[in-house]
Short mmCIF file of C-alpha atoms in Angstrom, two decimals:
data_model
loop_
_atom_site.label_atom_id
_atom_site.label_comp_id
_atom_site.label_asym_id
_atom_site.label_seq_id
_atom_site.Cartn_x
_atom_site.Cartn_y
_atom_site.Cartn_z
CA UNK A 1 9.45 -15.94 47.79
CA UNK A 2 9.76 -15.34 43.89
CA UNK A 3 7.68 -17.00 42.24
CA UNK A 4 8.99 -16.88 38.26
CA UNK A 5 6.58 -17.69 35.43
CA UNK A 6 8.30 -18.83 32.07
CA UNK A 7 6.40 -17.28 29.11
CA UNK A 8 7.35 -19.55 25.44
CA UNK A 9 6.59 -18.82 22.12
CA UNK A 10 5.21 -20.66 19.62
CA UNK A 11 4.05 -19.13 16.66
CA UNK A 12 4.21 -22.43 14.94
CA UNK A 13 0.75 -23.75 16.57
CA UNK A 14 -2.71 -22.02 14.66
CA UNK A 15 -4.92 -22.90 17.48
CA UNK A 16 -7.91 -19.90 17.56
CA UNK A 17 -8.04 -18.86 20.46
CA UNK A 18 -9.45 -15.20 21.10
CA UNK A 19 -7.27 -12.49 22.99
CA UNK A 20 -7.43 -8.44 22.92
CA UNK A 21 -5.54 -7.04 19.50
CA UNK A 22 -2.44 -5.53 19.82
CA UNK A 23 -1.47 -2.12 17.70
CA UNK A 24 1.65 -2.34 15.32
CA UNK A 25 3.23 0.31 13.53
CA UNK A 26 0.85 -0.39 10.77
CA UNK A 27 1.72 1.11 7.71
CA UNK A 28 0.44 5.32 7.54
CA UNK A 29 -2.55 5.73 5.51
CA UNK A 30 -1.90 7.25 1.57
CA UNK A 31 -2.43 10.92 1.42
CA UNK A 32 -5.43 10.82 -0.42
CA UNK A 33 -5.74 12.53 -3.55
CA UNK A 34 -9.00 14.70 -4.01
CA UNK A 35 -11.19 13.56 -7.70
CA UNK A 36 -11.47 17.44 -8.40
CA UNK A 37 -8.10 18.04 -8.49
CA UNK A 38 -6.40 16.53 -11.52
CA UNK A 39 -7.80 18.15 -14.95
CA UNK A 40 -8.12 15.13 -16.93
CA UNK A 41 -11.17 13.90 -14.30
CA UNK A 42 -12.55 17.33 -14.55
CA UNK A 43 -12.51 17.08 -18.60
CA UNK A 44 -13.91 13.60 -18.33
CA UNK A 45 -16.65 14.26 -15.88
CA UNK A 46 -17.68 17.55 -18.49
CA UNK A 47 -18.02 15.61 -21.30
CA UNK A 48 -19.37 12.53 -19.54
CA UNK A 49 -22.44 15.20 -17.96
CA UNK A 50 -22.79 16.79 -21.34
CA UNK A 51 -22.89 13.35 -22.86
CA UNK A 52 -25.73 12.25 -20.68
CA UNK A 53 -27.78 15.36 -20.70
CA UNK A 54 -27.57 15.13 -24.59
CA UNK A 55 -28.51 11.47 -24.89
CA UNK A 56 -32.46 11.53 -23.81
CA UNK A 57 -32.98 15.15 -25.70
CA UNK A 58 -31.70 13.02 -28.94
CA UNK A 59 -33.23 9.81 -28.53
CA UNK A 60 -36.75 11.16 -28.25
CA UNK A 61 -36.26 13.39 -31.01
CA UNK A 62 -35.99 16.76 -29.19
CA UNK A 63 -34.97 19.94 -31.14
CA UNK A 64 -31.14 19.76 -32.87
CA UNK A 65 -30.09 22.91 -31.37
CA UNK A 66 -30.90 21.53 -27.29
CA UNK A 67 -28.88 18.30 -27.86
CA UNK A 68 -26.24 20.03 -30.46
CA UNK A 69 -24.79 22.55 -28.06
CA UNK A 70 -24.51 19.23 -25.55
CA UNK A 71 -23.08 17.22 -28.13
CA UNK A 72 -20.27 19.89 -28.69
CA UNK A 73 -19.51 20.53 -25.34
CA UNK A 74 -19.31 16.28 -24.50
CA UNK A 75 -16.58 16.86 -27.68
CA UNK A 76 -14.93 19.99 -26.84
CA UNK A 77 -13.95 19.16 -22.98
CA UNK A 78 -12.99 15.11 -23.06
CA UNK A 79 -11.37 15.78 -27.20
CA UNK A 80 -9.37 18.77 -26.73
CA UNK A 81 -6.57 17.25 -24.39
CA UNK A 82 -5.56 13.97 -26.61
CA UNK A 83 -6.23 16.15 -29.79
CA UNK A 84 -3.82 18.51 -28.83
CA UNK A 85 -1.14 15.67 -27.80
CA UNK A 86 -1.64 14.18 -31.26
CA UNK A 87 -0.87 17.09 -32.97
CA UNK A 88 2.05 17.30 -30.94
CA UNK A 89 2.99 13.93 -31.97
CA UNK A 90 2.10 15.00 -35.52
CA UNK A 91 4.47 17.45 -35.14
CA UNK A 92 7.32 14.76 -34.98
CA UNK A 93 6.12 12.87 -37.66
CA UNK A 94 4.09 10.17 -35.12
CA UNK A 95 0.80 9.17 -35.53
CA UNK A 96 -1.30 9.19 -32.08
CA UNK A 97 -3.84 7.17 -31.45
CA UNK A 98 -5.49 9.92 -29.86
CA UNK A 99 -5.43 12.15 -32.46
CA UNK A 100 -7.10 9.00 -34.47
CA UNK A 101 -9.75 8.93 -31.68
CA UNK A 102 -11.06 12.33 -32.16
CA UNK A 103 -10.45 12.47 -36.05
CA UNK A 104 -12.92 9.20 -35.90
CA UNK A 105 -15.53 11.10 -33.97
CA UNK A 106 -15.03 13.96 -35.59
CA UNK A 107 -16.11 11.94 -38.81
CA UNK A 108 -18.49 10.71 -36.81
CA UNK A 109 -20.25 13.60 -36.41
CA UNK A 110 -20.05 14.41 -39.85
CA UNK A 111 -21.67 11.95 -41.03
CA UNK A 112 -24.60 12.63 -38.23
CA UNK A 113 -23.99 10.33 -36.10
CA UNK A 114 -23.50 12.62 -33.29
CA UNK A 115 -24.16 10.25 -30.22
CA UNK A 116 -21.61 7.27 -31.65
CA UNK A 117 -18.98 10.33 -31.99
CA UNK A 118 -19.70 11.67 -28.34
CA UNK A 119 -19.76 8.00 -27.09
CA UNK A 120 -16.29 7.45 -27.91
CA UNK A 121 -14.91 10.89 -26.82
CA UNK A 122 -16.30 10.22 -23.15
CA UNK A 123 -15.05 6.76 -23.39
CA UNK A 124 -11.78 8.00 -24.15
CA UNK A 125 -11.85 10.61 -21.49
CA UNK A 126 -12.91 8.79 -18.75
CA UNK A 127 -9.94 6.19 -18.99
CA UNK A 128 -7.14 8.80 -19.31
CA UNK A 129 -9.16 9.99 -16.48
CA UNK A 130 -9.15 6.74 -14.26
CA UNK A 131 -4.90 6.28 -15.56
CA UNK A 132 -4.48 9.56 -14.03
CA UNK A 133 -6.16 8.84 -10.58
CA UNK A 134 -4.36 5.94 -10.88
CA UNK A 135 -0.57 7.32 -10.82
CA UNK A 136 -1.30 9.88 -8.78
CA UNK A 137 -2.24 7.43 -6.36
CA UNK A 138 0.54 5.17 -6.64
CA UNK A 139 2.37 8.61 -5.91
CA UNK A 140 0.21 8.72 -3.14
CA UNK A 141 1.34 5.79 -1.60
CA UNK A 142 4.59 6.74 -2.60
CA UNK A 143 4.68 9.57 -0.23
CA UNK A 144 2.66 7.80 2.55
CA UNK A 145 5.57 5.09 2.87
CA UNK A 146 7.65 8.48 3.33
CA UNK A 147 5.70 8.93 6.01
CA UNK A 148 7.02 6.56 8.48
CA UNK A 149 9.63 8.39 9.09
CA UNK A 150 9.55 10.69 11.44
CA UNK A 151 10.46 14.31 9.77
CA UNK A 152 12.50 15.68 12.82
CA UNK A 153 15.13 13.83 14.95
CA UNK A 154 16.55 14.08 18.62
CA UNK A 155 20.63 14.64 18.27
CA UNK A 156 22.74 14.33 21.07
CA UNK A 157 25.30 16.64 20.90
CA UNK A 158 27.95 17.72 23.53
CA UNK A 159 26.15 20.64 24.39
CA UNK A 160 22.66 18.46 24.93
CA UNK A 161 20.11 17.06 22.99
CA UNK A 162 19.01 19.32 20.01
CA UNK A 163 15.46 18.70 17.72
CA UNK A 164 16.70 18.71 13.81
CA UNK A 165 15.14 17.90 11.21
CA UNK A 166 15.96 14.24 9.03
CA UNK A 167 17.67 16.16 6.52
CA UNK A 168 20.29 17.49 8.51
CA UNK A 169 21.75 14.21 10.53
CA UNK A 170 24.13 13.08 9.17
CA UNK A 171 26.06 9.51 8.87
CA UNK A 172 27.96 9.10 12.49
CA UNK A 173 25.33 11.50 14.90
CA UNK A 174 23.67 10.49 18.00
CA UNK A 175 19.86 10.25 17.97
CA UNK A 176 17.58 9.60 20.78
CA UNK A 177 14.49 7.74 19.92
CA UNK A 178 12.39 7.65 23.17
CA UNK A 179 9.48 5.39 23.84
CA UNK A 180 6.20 5.05 21.35
CA UNK A 181 8.63 7.22 18.76
CA UNK A 182 9.66 6.06 15.40
CA UNK A 183 13.31 5.80 14.81
CA UNK A 184 14.21 8.79 12.32
CA UNK A 185 17.60 6.78 10.42
CA UNK A 186 19.53 3.23 9.73
CA UNK A 187 21.56 3.02 12.49
CA UNK A 188 23.67 0.86 15.32
CA UNK A 189 22.13 1.10 19.23
CA UNK A 190 25.39 2.50 21.27
CA UNK A 191 23.32 2.88 24.27
CA UNK A 192 19.87 1.06 25.71
CA UNK A 193 17.72 -1.14 25.00
CA UNK A 194 14.33 -1.41 24.04
CA UNK A 195 11.34 -3.72 22.26
CA UNK A 196 11.05 -2.68 18.08
CA UNK A 197 8.35 -3.10 16.91
CA UNK A 198 10.17 -3.89 13.30
CA UNK A 199 6.72 -4.98 11.63
CA UNK A 200 6.62 -2.61 8.53
CA UNK A 201 10.23 -3.42 7.73
CA UNK A 202 10.99 -7.47 8.14
CA UNK A 203 7.30 -8.30 8.57
CA UNK A 204 7.93 -10.05 11.93
CA UNK A 205 4.98 -10.53 13.83
CA UNK A 206 6.11 -9.43 17.57
CA UNK A 207 8.52 -6.43 18.73
CA UNK A 208 11.92 -7.58 18.61
CA UNK A 209 15.04 -6.76 21.72
CA UNK A 210 17.43 -3.95 20.23
CA UNK A 211 20.35 -3.59 22.59
CA UNK A 212 23.88 -2.01 22.01
CA UNK A 213 25.12 -2.77 19.33
CA UNK A 214 22.12 -4.51 17.62
CA UNK A 215 20.70 -2.54 13.75
CA UNK A 216 17.47 -1.03 13.41
CA UNK A 217 15.95 1.02 10.61
CA UNK A 218 14.02 4.75 9.87
CA UNK A 219 10.52 4.06 10.44
CA UNK A 220 10.70 0.92 12.67
CA UNK A 221 8.26 1.87 15.77
CA UNK A 222 10.82 1.72 19.22
CA UNK A 223 8.56 0.33 22.26
CA UNK A 224 10.11 0.87 25.43
CA UNK A 225 12.83 1.75 26.55
CA UNK A 226 14.80 5.02 25.13
CA UNK A 227 17.53 4.03 22.52
CA UNK A 228 20.09 6.28 21.71
CA UNK A 229 21.19 4.86 18.02
CA UNK A 230 24.58 5.82 15.87
CA UNK A 231 23.74 6.77 11.95
CA UNK A 232 25.04 4.78 9.93
CA UNK A 233 22.97 5.25 6.37
CA UNK A 234 22.40 8.87 5.16
CA UNK A 235 19.02 9.33 4.45
CA UNK A 236 18.04 8.97 0.82
CA UNK A 237 20.35 5.18 1.32
CA UNK A 238 17.97 3.96 4.69
CA UNK A 239 15.66 0.94 3.91
CA UNK A 240 12.30 2.99 3.78
CA UNK A 241 14.19 5.67 1.23
CA UNK A 242 15.27 2.37 -1.30
CA UNK A 243 11.49 0.79 -0.89
CA UNK A 244 9.76 3.76 -1.68
CA UNK A 245 12.79 3.97 -4.76
CA UNK A 246 11.03 0.72 -5.98
CA UNK A 247 8.02 1.75 -5.97
CA UNK A 248 8.08 5.07 -7.72
CA UNK A 249 10.31 2.82 -10.60
CA UNK A 250 7.28 0.06 -11.03
CA UNK A 251 5.13 2.94 -11.88
CA UNK A 252 7.60 3.86 -15.00
CA UNK A 253 8.07 -0.35 -15.86
CA UNK A 254 6.08 -1.78 -18.67
CA UNK A 255 4.44 -4.48 -19.24
CA UNK A 256 5.17 -7.01 -22.23
CA UNK A 257 1.63 -6.57 -22.98
CA UNK A 258 2.28 -2.50 -23.60
CA UNK A 259 5.72 -2.74 -25.26
CA UNK A 260 3.70 -4.70 -27.97
CA UNK A 261 0.87 -2.73 -28.37
CA UNK A 262 3.14 0.75 -28.15
CA UNK A 263 5.60 -1.53 -30.76
CA UNK A 264 2.63 -2.11 -33.57
CA UNK A 265 0.39 0.75 -32.75
CA UNK A 266 2.01 2.99 -35.29
CA UNK A 267 1.78 1.06 -37.96
CA UNK A 268 -1.65 0.39 -36.81
CA UNK A 269 -2.29 3.60 -36.70
CA UNK A 270 -1.10 4.21 -40.22
CA UNK A 271 -1.88 1.31 -41.82
CA UNK A 272 -6.09 2.42 -40.17
CA UNK A 273 -5.52 6.22 -41.66
CA UNK A 274 -4.22 4.07 -45.24
CA UNK A 275 -7.15 1.92 -45.47
CA UNK A 276 -9.68 4.66 -44.41
CA UNK A 277 -8.64 6.87 -47.57
CA UNK A 278 -8.18 4.81 -49.94
CA UNK A 279 -12.26 3.31 -48.58
CA UNK A 280 -13.65 7.07 -49.35
CA UNK A 281 -11.04 7.94 -52.12
CA UNK A 282 -11.59 5.05 -55.01
CA UNK A 283 -14.96 4.39 -54.90
CA UNK A 284 -15.16 7.98 -55.39
CA UNK A 285 -12.97 7.16 -58.83
CA UNK A 286 -14.68 5.22 -59.67
CA UNK A 287 -18.38 7.08 -59.43
CA UNK A 288 -19.81 6.10 -56.38
CA UNK A 289 -22.37 8.60 -54.59
CA UNK A 290 -20.02 10.51 -51.87
CA UNK A 291 -22.48 10.33 -48.78
CA UNK A 292 -22.58 6.41 -48.54
CA UNK A 293 -18.86 6.72 -49.35
CA UNK A 294 -17.80 8.94 -46.48
CA UNK A 295 -20.50 6.87 -44.20
CA UNK A 296 -18.94 3.62 -45.16
CA UNK A 297 -15.03 5.17 -44.30
CA UNK A 298 -16.22 7.16 -41.32
CA UNK A 299 -17.51 3.46 -40.21
CA UNK A 300 -14.74 1.74 -41.13
CA UNK A 301 -12.09 4.08 -39.22
CA UNK A 302 -14.73 4.08 -35.61
CA UNK A 303 -14.69 0.58 -35.82
CA UNK A 304 -11.11 -0.38 -36.55
CA UNK A 305 -9.63 2.49 -33.98
CA UNK A 306 -6.68 0.81 -32.09
CA UNK A 307 -8.43 2.98 -28.67
CA UNK A 308 -9.65 0.05 -26.67
CA UNK A 309 -6.74 -2.20 -27.30
CA UNK A 310 -4.81 0.69 -26.08
CA UNK A 311 -6.27 1.90 -23.26
CA UNK A 312 -7.33 -1.89 -21.85
CA UNK A 313 -3.26 -2.04 -20.99
CA UNK A 314 -1.48 0.48 -18.59
CA UNK A 315 -4.80 1.22 -16.81
CA UNK A 316 -5.62 -1.73 -14.75
CA UNK A 317 -2.02 -2.25 -14.68
CA UNK A 318 -1.35 1.13 -12.81
CA UNK A 319 -4.83 0.77 -11.01
CA UNK A 320 -3.42 -2.59 -9.43
CA UNK A 321 -0.02 -1.32 -8.40
CA UNK A 322 -1.67 1.49 -6.69
CA UNK A 323 -3.89 -0.67 -4.77
CA UNK A 324 -1.30 -2.65 -4.11
CA UNK A 325 0.46 0.02 -2.77
CA UNK A 326 -2.74 1.34 0.02
CA UNK A 327 -3.14 -1.89 1.09
CA UNK A 328 0.89 -2.20 2.00
CA UNK A 329 2.17 -4.72 -0.57
CA UNK A 330 4.95 -3.16 -2.93
CA UNK A 331 5.21 -4.08 -6.52
CA UNK A 332 8.84 -4.75 -8.15
CA UNK A 333 7.47 -3.41 -11.57
CA UNK A 334 4.24 -3.48 -14.21
CA UNK A 335 6.57 -6.52 -15.50
CA UNK A 336 6.00 -8.51 -12.44
CA UNK A 337 1.83 -7.74 -11.57
CA UNK A 338 1.44 -8.93 -15.72
CA UNK A 339 2.62 -11.83 -14.60
CA UNK A 340 0.71 -12.62 -11.60
CA UNK A 341 -2.21 -13.66 -14.52
CA UNK A 342 -0.07 -17.18 -15.64
CA UNK A 343 0.53 -17.70 -11.90
CA UNK A 344 -0.64 -21.27 -10.47
CA UNK A 345 0.82 -21.63 -6.76
CA UNK A 346 2.05 -18.79 -4.63
CA UNK A 347 4.11 -19.58 -1.06
CA UNK A 348 2.87 -16.88 1.40
CA UNK A 349 4.72 -16.42 4.57
CA UNK A 350 2.66 -17.18 6.97
CA UNK A 351 2.79 -14.10 9.50
CA UNK A 352 0.46 -11.34 8.94
CA UNK A 353 -0.50 -13.20 5.49
CA UNK A 354 -2.25 -16.61 6.20
CA UNK A 355 -2.09 -15.46 9.90
CA UNK A 356 -2.69 -12.22 12.58
CA UNK A 357 0.61 -11.89 14.49
CA UNK A 358 -1.14 -12.06 17.37
CA UNK A 359 0.59 -13.84 20.53
CA UNK A 360 -2.41 -15.33 22.60
CA UNK A 361 -1.81 -18.04 25.45
CA UNK A 362 -2.70 -21.30 24.81
CA UNK A 363 -2.03 -23.90 27.52
CA UNK A 364 -1.19 -23.07 31.25
CA UNK A 365 0.89 -25.44 33.32
CA UNK A 366 1.88 -25.54 36.77
CA UNK A 367 4.80 -26.96 38.27
CA UNK A 368 6.10 -27.66 41.48
CA UNK A 369 7.32 -24.75 43.60
CA UNK A 370 10.72 -27.41 43.83
CA UNK A 371 11.61 -30.46 41.75
CA UNK A 372 10.58 -33.48 43.30
CA UNK A 373 9.09 -31.57 46.05
CA UNK A 374 4.83 -31.08 46.93
CA UNK A 375 1.90 -29.46 44.76
CA UNK A 376 3.28 -25.52 44.23
CA UNK A 377 0.04 -23.59 42.53
CA UNK A 378 -2.72 -24.47 40.35
CA UNK A 379 -2.78 -23.66 37.35
CA UNK A 380 -5.05 -20.62 37.97
CA UNK A 381 -2.90 -19.37 40.93
CA UNK A 382 0.02 -19.31 38.23
CA UNK A 383 -2.25 -17.61 35.82
CA UNK A 384 -3.53 -14.74 37.55
CA UNK A 385 0.37 -14.20 39.41
CA UNK A 386 1.47 -13.51 36.29
CA UNK A 387 -1.31 -11.77 34.84
CA UNK A 388 -1.66 -9.92 37.85
CA UNK A 389 2.36 -9.22 37.21
CA UNK A 390 1.93 -8.14 33.39
CA UNK A 391 -0.91 -5.82 33.92
CA UNK A 392 1.48 -2.59 33.89
CA UNK A 393 3.54 -3.87 31.09
CA UNK A 394 2.96 -2.80 27.22
CA UNK A 395 4.05 -5.79 25.44
CA UNK A 396 2.27 -8.21 23.27
CA UNK A 397 3.36 -11.34 25.42
CA UNK A 398 2.28 -9.73 28.99
CA UNK A 399 -1.39 -8.24 26.95
CA UNK A 400 -1.76 -12.08 26.36
CA UNK A 401 -1.45 -13.05 29.28
CA UNK A 402 -3.99 -10.40 30.45
CA UNK A 403 -6.69 -10.79 28.18
CA UNK A 404 -6.54 -15.07 28.88
CA UNK A 405 -7.14 -14.22 32.99
CA UNK A 406 -9.96 -12.06 31.86
CA UNK A 407 -11.17 -15.00 29.59
CA UNK A 408 -11.24 -17.08 32.40
CA UNK A 409 -12.66 -14.88 34.93
CA UNK A 410 -9.19 -15.01 36.92
CA UNK A 411 -9.25 -11.88 39.54
CA UNK A 412 -6.15 -10.19 39.20
CA UNK A 413 -4.36 -8.83 41.83
CA UNK A 414 -2.86 -5.01 43.06
CA UNK A 415 0.48 -5.23 42.02
CA UNK A 416 3.83 -2.85 43.65
CA UNK A 417 7.10 -1.99 42.49
CA UNK A 418 6.33 -2.74 38.90
CA UNK A 419 9.69 -2.38 36.56
CA UNK A 420 10.20 -3.87 33.29
CA UNK A 421 13.65 -4.84 31.94
CA UNK A 422 13.09 -5.14 27.54
CA UNK A 423 14.19 -8.74 26.77
CA UNK A 424 13.46 -10.04 29.85
CA UNK A 425 10.47 -9.25 31.09
CA UNK A 426 8.30 -8.06 34.34
CA UNK A 427 9.14 -7.74 37.74
CA UNK A 428 6.12 -6.73 40.40
CA UNK A 429 5.20 -7.69 44.72
CA UNK A 430 2.09 -9.40 44.32
CA UNK A 431 0.56 -9.75 47.79
CA UNK A 432 4.19 -9.31 49.51
CA UNK A 433 5.86 -11.72 46.69
CA UNK A 434 8.20 -11.03 43.94
CA UNK A 435 7.07 -12.19 40.78
CA UNK A 436 9.18 -12.57 37.97
CA UNK A 437 7.38 -12.79 34.15
CA UNK A 438 10.12 -13.27 31.73
CA UNK A 439 11.51 -15.29 28.80
CA UNK A 440 13.08 -18.85 30.09
CA UNK A 441 16.91 -17.86 29.64
CA UNK A 442 15.86 -14.52 31.45
CA UNK A 443 14.54 -16.41 34.72
CA UNK A 444 16.67 -19.69 34.35
CA UNK A 445 19.86 -17.51 34.83
CA UNK A 446 18.21 -15.24 37.59
CA UNK A 447 18.99 -15.88 41.12
CA UNK A 448 16.32 -17.82 42.61
CA UNK A 449 14.05 -21.27 42.71
CA UNK A 450 13.33 -22.98 39.57
CA UNK A 451 10.08 -22.06 37.98
CA UNK A 452 6.62 -22.22 39.16
CA UNK A 453 4.32 -21.95 36.69
CA UNK A 454 4.89 -22.35 32.48
CA UNK A 455 2.72 -20.17 30.12
CA UNK A 456 2.40 -21.56 26.46
CA UNK A 457 2.13 -18.58 24.38
CA UNK A 458 0.86 -18.68 19.94
CA UNK A 459 0.64 -16.41 17.09
CA UNK A 460 -2.87 -17.73 16.17
CA UNK A 461 -4.72 -17.71 12.62
CA UNK A 462 -6.48 -15.61 11.06
CA UNK A 463 -10.22 -15.20 11.00
CA UNK A 464 -10.54 -15.39 7.51
#
C-alpha cells in the first residue's frame, strides 16, 4: 500500500525552529590582491616607517643627521609619485592638488618644520594607498563574479560530446550540465529536468525545478538531474556578464560631492598659491624680515591646502563599494552609495536578508488513511516514513524533514529502491511498503490513495 506524504512550503511563517543548514550557490570569494603587490602601498609603507623612526629621534633631541636622513626618505618615498603627477598636470596648465601638497611639505621643511611636512606627506601617501587598494579590491570583486560561470562546457555534437572553452560556445549550441555543475551560459532547457539553485542571480532561497522549455542562467548551480541546455546568448551578453559590467561601471562613476570638489579644486588651489605668494611678497616689499614672513606664508599654505577635502571624497566611496562587493551586494554607482546617507526608510526582500531562507519543519499532521475511515498513522509514524524515504535525497526540503526527525529522536528505517524525480518528489520502499514524498500537486495527481499525512515547512527567521 502506498503511503504518500505531502510536503508544503510556507515561507511566510517566522518560527525559528532548528534545522541542519543546507549548502547554497553562494558568491565565490573575491580574488584577493596582496598589499605588497600595489606600488602605492609599498611607497606609503616606506614613508610611514621612516616617519615613525624619525619622530622619536626628533622629539628627544637626537643629532639632526639621524632623523634628517629618515625625514628625507619619508619625503622621497611618499612624495615622489604625487609630485610627478602634479608636474605632469602642470605641463597641461592645470594646478593639481598633489603638487600643492608636495610644495607645502617642502615649504614646511624650508622653515625647519620637518615633522609637520613629513606628517603631511605620510597622510597623503597612506590615503593614496587606501584609494589604490579600494580600487583593486573592487576589481577583485568583479573578477570573483566572473568565477560564477565555469571556464569550460561540455558541448553536444553529432559526433558525441566535447569539452570546450566557454569562449567557443555559440548561440544555438547544446551543452550538457551534470548534477552539481554550474551552468555555463544563459539558455533554455532542451532536454531533462533538475532542481537549479538560482540564488546567486535571482535571490530565490530554494532550488527551482527546470524542465524542457524553461530558461536558465549562467553561473547557477544544477542540483539534481542532467540537463541539456540550448545556448541563447553569447557569454558577453549573459546576466552575470551584465552584472559584472554594472559593478565595473560603478567604480568609474563620481558622486555629487566628488564632482563639486573637482569643480572647485583648480580654482581653490590657484587661490591658495596666489594668497601664499601675496603673504610672502607684500610684507617683504614693505621691509618685513625674511624668516618670519616665510614662516607665515608656509604656515598658511599648509593650513589652507585642500588635501583633507579631496581625500575625504572618493576613497571612502571606493572602500564602501569594494566592501559591499565582497559581501555579495552590487552597488550600481557611487551616486547611489552616497545617497544612502540620506535614506531614512529601507524596504528589504525578506529571504536571505531578514531571514535565512532555510526550510524547517513547523508541523506534522497525520491524516486518516482513507477519508471517513479509521485511525491512520500517528504523527511520529508519518515523520519516520517521510524522513526514511528522504534520507537519500539532497533536496533542501528533504534535509529539513530528516533534521526534524533527528531533533525529535524519531528512528529511521532502511529505504530500498530509492528514486527521485525533480519537481515531483521521491519514492522508496520502507519495510516492504511504497512511500512517496513530494508536492501536493504531484502526489494528488498520482495513482493511489489520498494522503496519509502532511508535513508543513517554513523558511526560518534569521538568528540576527
